[in-house]
Amino acid sequence: QVQLVESGGGLVQPGGSLRLSCAASGSIVSIYAMGWYRQAPGKQRELVATIATGITNYADSVKGRFTISRDNAKNTVSLQMNSLKPEDTAVYYCYGDLVRGGSSYRRNYWGQGTQVTVSS
């Protein structure tokens, strides 16, 4: 069994900052990549940022404002979000591209999501 648990969401004013964290636990053989997606009401889930073996990738809408980091030893990924805008309001989902114990297959596992609301 593999679990990803997010924390750190909340309400923040425009221009403010939040830090999201996600911890993967359970029987994990190897993690290839971790990252964040988000889904706003009425919209499709979209990529925010990913990190794999030190290589990062960001959506154009968050470049220069968000920073993703990973602690391989702890199986955690974080997302530092600065200069937040109302359009960043969404449920943020953590994912891990990994192989779990007892399996030969690599697949994505998802967290339950954490709400980020940017509003004055």
Coordinates of C-alpha atoms in Angstrom, one line a residue:
Q1 CA 0.0 0.0 0.0
V2 CA 1.3 3.5 -0.9
Q3 CA -0.1 6.8 0.4
L4 CA 0.7 10.3 -0.5
V5 CA -0.5 12.9 2.0
E6 CA -0.4 16.7 1.3
S7 CA -0.4 19.5 3.8
G8 CA 0.0 23.3 3.8
G9 CA -3.0 24.5 1.9
G10 CA -5.2 27.4 3.1
L11 CA -6.4 30.9 2.5
V12 CA -3.9 33.6 1.5
Q13 CA -4.2 37.2 0.2
P14 CA -3.0 38.0 -3.3
G15 CA 0.7 38.5 -3.3
G16 CA 1.2 36.2 -0.4
S17 CA 3.0 32.9 -0.1
L18 CA 2.2 29.3 0.9
R19 CA 4.3 26.2 1.1
L20 CA 2.7 22.8 0.2
S21 CA 4.3 19.6 1.3
C22 CA 3.6 15.9 0.3
A23 CA 5.0 12.8 1.9
A24 CA 4.9 9.4 0.3
S25 CA 4.8 6.4 2.6
G26 CA 4.3 2.6 2.4
S27 CA 6.0 -0.1 0.5
I28 CA 8.0 1.9 -2.1
V29 CA 10.7 0.4 -4.2
S30 CA 11.7 3.4 -6.2
I31 CA 10.3 6.9 -7.0
Y32 CA 11.1 8.3 -10.5
A33 CA 9.4 11.6 -10.2
M34 CA 7.1 13.6 -7.9
G35 CA 5.1 16.7 -8.5
W36 CA 2.0 18.8 -8.3
Y37 CA -1.2 19.2 -10.4
R38 CA -4.1 21.5 -9.6
Q39 CA -7.7 21.7 -10.5
A40 CA -9.9 24.8 -10.3
P41 CA -13.7 24.6 -10.3
G42 CA -15.0 23.8 -13.8
K43 CA -11.6 23.3 -15.2
Q44 CA -9.4 20.3 -16.1
R45 CA -6.6 19.2 -13.8
E46 CA -3.4 20.8 -15.0
L47 CA 0.3 20.3 -14.4
V48 CA 1.9 22.8 -12.0
A49 CA 5.4 21.4 -11.5
T50 CA 7.4 18.2 -11.5
I51 CA 10.8 17.1 -10.4
A52 CA 12.8 14.0 -11.4
T53 CA 16.5 13.3 -10.7
G54 CA 17.0 17.0 -10.2
I55 CA 15.3 18.1 -13.4
T56 CA 12.3 20.5 -12.8
N57 CA 9.5 21.4 -15.0
Y58 CA 6.9 24.2 -14.5
A59 CA 3.8 25.4 -16.1
D60 CA 4.3 28.7 -17.8
S61 CA 1.7 30.3 -15.5
V62 CA 3.8 29.6 -12.4
K63 CA 7.4 30.0 -13.6
G64 CA 9.3 32.5 -11.5
R65 CA 6.8 32.3 -8.7
F66 CA 6.7 28.7 -7.7
T67 CA 9.6 26.5 -6.7
I68 CA 9.5 22.7 -6.4
S69 CA 11.9 20.7 -4.3
R70 CA 12.3 17.1 -3.2
D71 CA 13.9 15.2 -0.4
N72 CA 14.7 11.8 -1.8
A73 CA 15.7 10.4 1.6
K74 CA 12.3 11.2 3.1
N75 CA 10.2 10.6 0.0
T76 CA 8.8 14.1 0.2
V77 CA 8.1 16.9 -2.3
S78 CA 7.4 20.5 -1.5
L79 CA 6.0 23.5 -3.5
Q80 CA 6.9 27.0 -2.4
M81 CA 4.4 29.3 -3.9
N82 CA 5.1 33.1 -3.9
S83 CA 3.4 36.1 -5.4
L84 CA 0.1 34.2 -5.4
K85 CA -2.7 35.3 -7.6
P86 CA -6.5 34.7 -7.4
E87 CA -6.1 32.5 -10.5
D88 CA -3.9 30.1 -8.5
T89 CA -7.0 29.1 -6.5
A90 CA -7.5 25.4 -6.9
V91 CA -7.2 22.0 -5.2
Y92 CA -3.6 21.0 -5.4
Y93 CA -2.8 17.3 -5.9
C94 CA 0.6 15.7 -5.2
Y95 CA 1.6 12.7 -7.3
G96 CA 4.4 10.2 -7.2
D97 CA 5.6 8.2 -10.3
L98 CA 6.8 5.1 -8.5
V99 CA 7.1 1.4 -8.2
R100 CA 5.6 -0.1 -5.1
G101 CA 6.8 -3.2 -3.3
G102 CA 5.6 -6.4 -4.8
S103 CA 5.0 -4.9 -8.2
S104 CA 7.1 -4.6 -11.3
Y105 CA 5.0 -1.8 -12.7
R106 CA 5.6 1.9 -12.5
R107 CA 2.5 4.1 -12.1
N108 CA 1.3 7.3 -10.7
Y109 CA -0.1 7.5 -7.2
W110 CA -2.1 10.5 -6.0
G111 CA -2.7 12.4 -2.8
Q112 CA -6.2 13.4 -1.7
G113 CA -5.7 17.1 -2.5
T114 CA -5.3 20.3 -0.5
Q115 CA -7.3 23.5 -1.1
V116 CA -5.5 26.7 -1.9
T117 CA -7.6 29.8 -2.0
V118 CA -6.1 33.2 -3.0
S119 CA -8.5 36.0 -2.1
S120 CA -8.6 39.3 -0.4

